[in-house]
Tab-separated table of C-alpha atoms in Angstrom:
chain	number	residue	atom	x	y	z
A	1	UNK	CA	-11.723	-19.818	-2.632
A	2	UNK	CA	-10.148	-20.515	0.749
A	3	UNK	CA	-6.407	-21.192	0.576
A	4	UNK	CA	-5.460	-21.983	3.503
A	5	UNK	CA	-1.004	-21.461	4.335
A	6	UNK	CA	1.140	-23.638	6.494
A	7	UNK	CA	2.909	-22.071	8.769
A	8	UNK	CA	6.572	-21.898	6.477
A	9	UNK	CA	4.489	-20.002	3.596
A	10	UNK	CA	3.533	-17.866	6.237
A	11	UNK	CA	6.747	-17.401	7.830
A	12	UNK	CA	8.250	-16.736	3.542
A	13	UNK	CA	5.557	-14.086	2.873
A	14	UNK	CA	5.998	-12.635	6.837
A	15	UNK	CA	9.187	-11.873	6.198
A	16	UNK	CA	8.717	-10.596	2.272
A	17	UNK	CA	6.557	-8.975	3.816
A	18	UNK	CA	8.702	-7.290	5.921
A	19	UNK	CA	11.322	-6.046	3.241
A	20	UNK	CA	8.239	-4.287	1.728
A	21	UNK	CA	7.543	-2.510	5.125
A	22	UNK	CA	11.303	-1.691	5.283
A	23	UNK	CA	11.487	-0.315	1.976
A	24	UNK	CA	7.922	1.699	2.578
A	25	UNK	CA	9.992	3.368	5.354
A	26	UNK	CA	12.744	4.026	4.010
A	27	UNK	CA	10.850	5.869	1.118
A	28	UNK	CA	8.387	7.471	3.737
A	29	UNK	CA	10.988	9.234	4.141
A	30	UNK	CA	11.498	10.887	1.078
A	31	UNK	CA	8.640	12.031	0.505
A	32	UNK	CA	8.315	16.139	0.212
A	33	UNK	CA	8.010	19.039	-1.728
A	34	UNK	CA	10.053	19.145	-4.954
A	35	UNK	CA	10.524	15.130	-4.976
A	36	UNK	CA	9.100	13.452	-7.672
A	37	UNK	CA	7.137	10.166	-8.121
A	38	UNK	CA	9.335	8.513	-10.849
A	39	UNK	CA	12.246	9.241	-8.030
A	40	UNK	CA	10.843	7.475	-5.416
A	41	UNK	CA	9.852	4.538	-8.268
A	42	UNK	CA	13.773	4.874	-8.471
A	43	UNK	CA	14.075	4.821	-5.190
A	44	UNK	CA	12.036	1.378	-4.946
A	45	UNK	CA	13.330	-0.304	-6.390
A	46	UNK	CA	17.013	0.011	-6.192
A	47	UNK	CA	15.976	-1.018	-2.235
A	48	UNK	CA	14.430	-4.114	-3.057
A	49	UNK	CA	17.433	-5.103	-5.396
A	50	UNK	CA	19.837	-4.097	-2.355
A	51	UNK	CA	18.027	-6.559	-0.892
A	52	UNK	CA	17.984	-9.428	-3.142
A	53	UNK	CA	13.510	-8.716	-3.550
A	54	UNK	CA	12.613	-8.236	-6.913
A	55	UNK	CA	9.839	-5.332	-7.086
A	56	UNK	CA	6.754	-7.204	-8.469
A	57	UNK	CA	4.520	-5.540	-10.029
A	58	UNK	CA	7.719	-4.519	-12.856
A	59	UNK	CA	6.189	-5.851	-15.554
A	60	UNK	CA	2.703	-7.910	-13.742
A	61	UNK	CA	0.545	-7.892	-17.363
A	62	UNK	CA	3.051	-5.118	-18.637
A	63	UNK	CA	3.373	-2.249	-16.129
A	64	UNK	CA	7.106	-0.965	-16.237
A	65	UNK	CA	7.495	0.661	-12.869
A	66	UNK	CA	8.431	-0.948	-9.643
A	67	UNK	CA	5.425	1.533	-7.270
A	68	UNK	CA	2.339	2.738	-7.677
A	69	UNK	CA	2.080	6.481	-6.788
A	70	UNK	CA	-1.103	7.947	-5.882
A	71	UNK	CA	-1.295	11.411	-5.809
A	72	UNK	CA	-4.369	13.222	-4.924
A	73	UNK	CA	-7.773	12.081	-6.035
A	74	UNK	CA	-5.889	9.519	-7.732
A	75	UNK	CA	-7.435	6.418	-5.515
A	76	UNK	CA	-5.174	4.000	-7.140
A	77	UNK	CA	-2.179	2.731	-8.678
A	78	UNK	CA	-1.317	5.711	-10.241
A	79	UNK	CA	2.123	5.772	-12.807
A	80	UNK	CA	4.924	7.644	-10.973
A	81	UNK	CA	6.004	10.302	-12.994
A	82	UNK	CA	8.284	13.515	-13.762
A	83	UNK	CA	5.649	15.953	-11.683
A	84	UNK	CA	7.267	16.417	-8.072
A	85	UNK	CA	4.951	16.492	-5.670
A	86	UNK	CA	4.179	20.208	-3.884
A	87	UNK	CA	2.791	21.048	-0.056
A	88	UNK	CA	0.372	20.184	0.370
A	89	UNK	CA	-0.141	16.201	-1.169
A	90	UNK	CA	-0.877	13.535	-0.284
A	91	UNK	CA	0.729	10.083	-1.617
A	92	UNK	CA	-0.626	6.941	-1.917
A	93	UNK	CA	2.509	4.380	-1.738
A	94	UNK	CA	1.546	0.886	-3.531
A	95	UNK	CA	5.090	-1.411	-3.313
A	96	UNK	CA	5.063	-5.054	-3.362
A	97	UNK	CA	7.816	-8.028	-4.186
A	98	UNK	CA	8.780	-11.662	-4.270
A	99	UNK	CA	11.201	-12.251	-2.414
A	100	UNK	CA	11.857	-16.210	-2.142
A	101	UNK	CA	9.232	-17.139	-4.456
A	102	UNK	CA	6.611	-15.496	-1.868
A	103	UNK	CA	4.456	-12.250	-2.588
A	104	UNK	CA	4.334	-9.375	0.036
A	105	UNK	CA	2.638	-6.211	-0.882
A	106	UNK	CA	1.357	-3.017	0.961
A	107	UNK	CA	0.597	0.424	0.665
A	108	UNK	CA	1.096	3.843	2.735
A	109	UNK	CA	-0.311	7.219	2.404
A	110	UNK	CA	1.969	10.559	3.471
A	111	UNK	CA	1.455	14.173	3.310
A	112	UNK	CA	3.730	16.153	1.968
A	113	UNK	CA	4.627	18.750	4.073
A	114	UNK	CA	1.811	20.874	5.916
A	115	UNK	CA	-1.708	19.168	4.373
A	116	UNK	CA	-4.963	20.400	5.245
A	117	UNK	CA	-7.722	19.632	7.486
A	118	UNK	CA	-9.857	17.104	5.107
A	119	UNK	CA	-6.754	15.782	3.854
A	120	UNK	CA	-5.670	14.611	7.518
A	121	UNK	CA	-8.898	14.323	8.777
A	122	UNK	CA	-8.514	11.754	5.586
A	123	UNK	CA	-5.799	10.030	6.403
A	124	UNK	CA	-7.120	9.288	9.804
A	125	UNK	CA	-10.740	7.568	9.033
A	126	UNK	CA	-8.656	5.260	6.625
A	127	UNK	CA	-5.846	4.415	8.803
A	128	UNK	CA	-9.345	3.367	11.618
A	129	UNK	CA	-10.635	1.263	9.006
A	130	UNK	CA	-7.353	-0.425	8.839
A	131	UNK	CA	-7.369	-0.546	12.124
A	132	UNK	CA	-10.728	-2.063	12.805
A	133	UNK	CA	-10.738	-4.704	9.930
A	134	UNK	CA	-7.518	-6.491	10.884
A	135	UNK	CA	-9.531	-6.807	15.113
A	136	UNK	CA	-12.067	-8.150	12.641
A	137	UNK	CA	-9.581	-11.394	11.430
A	138	UNK	CA	-9.715	-13.878	13.124
A	139	UNK	CA	-9.396	-17.802	13.147
A	140	UNK	CA	-12.295	-18.516	11.330
A	141	UNK	CA	-14.269	-15.263	10.969
A	142	UNK	CA	-15.265	-14.345	7.964
A	143	UNK	CA	-13.912	-11.363	4.758
A	144	UNK	CA	-17.334	-9.689	4.876
A	145	UNK	CA	-16.843	-9.123	8.554
A	146	UNK	CA	-14.011	-7.334	7.912
A	147	UNK	CA	-15.179	-5.073	5.374
A	148	UNK	CA	-18.107	-4.211	6.730
A	149	UNK	CA	-16.035	-3.166	9.933
A	150	UNK	CA	-14.133	-1.605	7.472
A	151	UNK	CA	-16.936	0.429	5.689
A	152	UNK	CA	-19.377	0.681	8.451
A	153	UNK	CA	-16.300	3.228	9.532
A	154	UNK	CA	-15.835	4.700	6.661
A	155	UNK	CA	-19.162	5.367	5.733
A	156	UNK	CA	-19.646	6.787	9.549
A	157	UNK	CA	-17.249	9.761	8.719
A	158	UNK	CA	-18.968	11.415	5.411
A	159	UNK	CA	-16.882	7.934	2.948
A	160	UNK	CA	-17.419	6.273	0.640
A	161	UNK	CA	-15.397	2.683	0.076
A	162	UNK	CA	-13.670	2.322	-3.949
A	163	UNK	CA	-15.660	-1.175	-4.306
A	164	UNK	CA	-14.003	-1.905	-7.436
A	165	UNK	CA	-9.866	-2.368	-5.382
A	166	UNK	CA	-11.304	-4.370	-2.721
A	167	UNK	CA	-8.438	-6.689	-1.890
A	168	UNK	CA	-6.359	-9.442	-3.350
A	169	UNK	CA	-4.802	-12.886	-1.827
A	170	UNK	CA	-0.984	-12.424	-1.138
A	171	UNK	CA	1.471	-15.381	-1.155
A	172	UNK	CA	3.558	-17.436	-3.801
């Protein structure tokens, strides 16, 4: 089902996503060997509340955290823990807020110190695929054009997409 957003709704979604982007940028600076993902979760929640935003994931279907933290081979929606990050890890931080009735949601992948060439290549390929998909997000375009651009780039690099986690809508 296609749901069109009004300019006012789009602006509210943009503001919510800017809050998420600002918080993720701050979290990125906190990622280093010795830090726990539970600590990153606490920072994310504190920063959201400081901006009068609610952490969107906390309490959703019983989820107890504000942040999803996926370390190394965990594909998505990993749970924050007391385990410390170590040099060479890669960690994805997935965060969302509810602000003024609208959601913002984004994720970033961050290297912990010096990482392997294969980890660098993975991060680069996923970032490139994101931008290839964005170029296909045009008025009148089809969602399949976006997914095809992403999947083609990922597969050309020797990777595959995880078909059960392919995205979701955003809004109120």
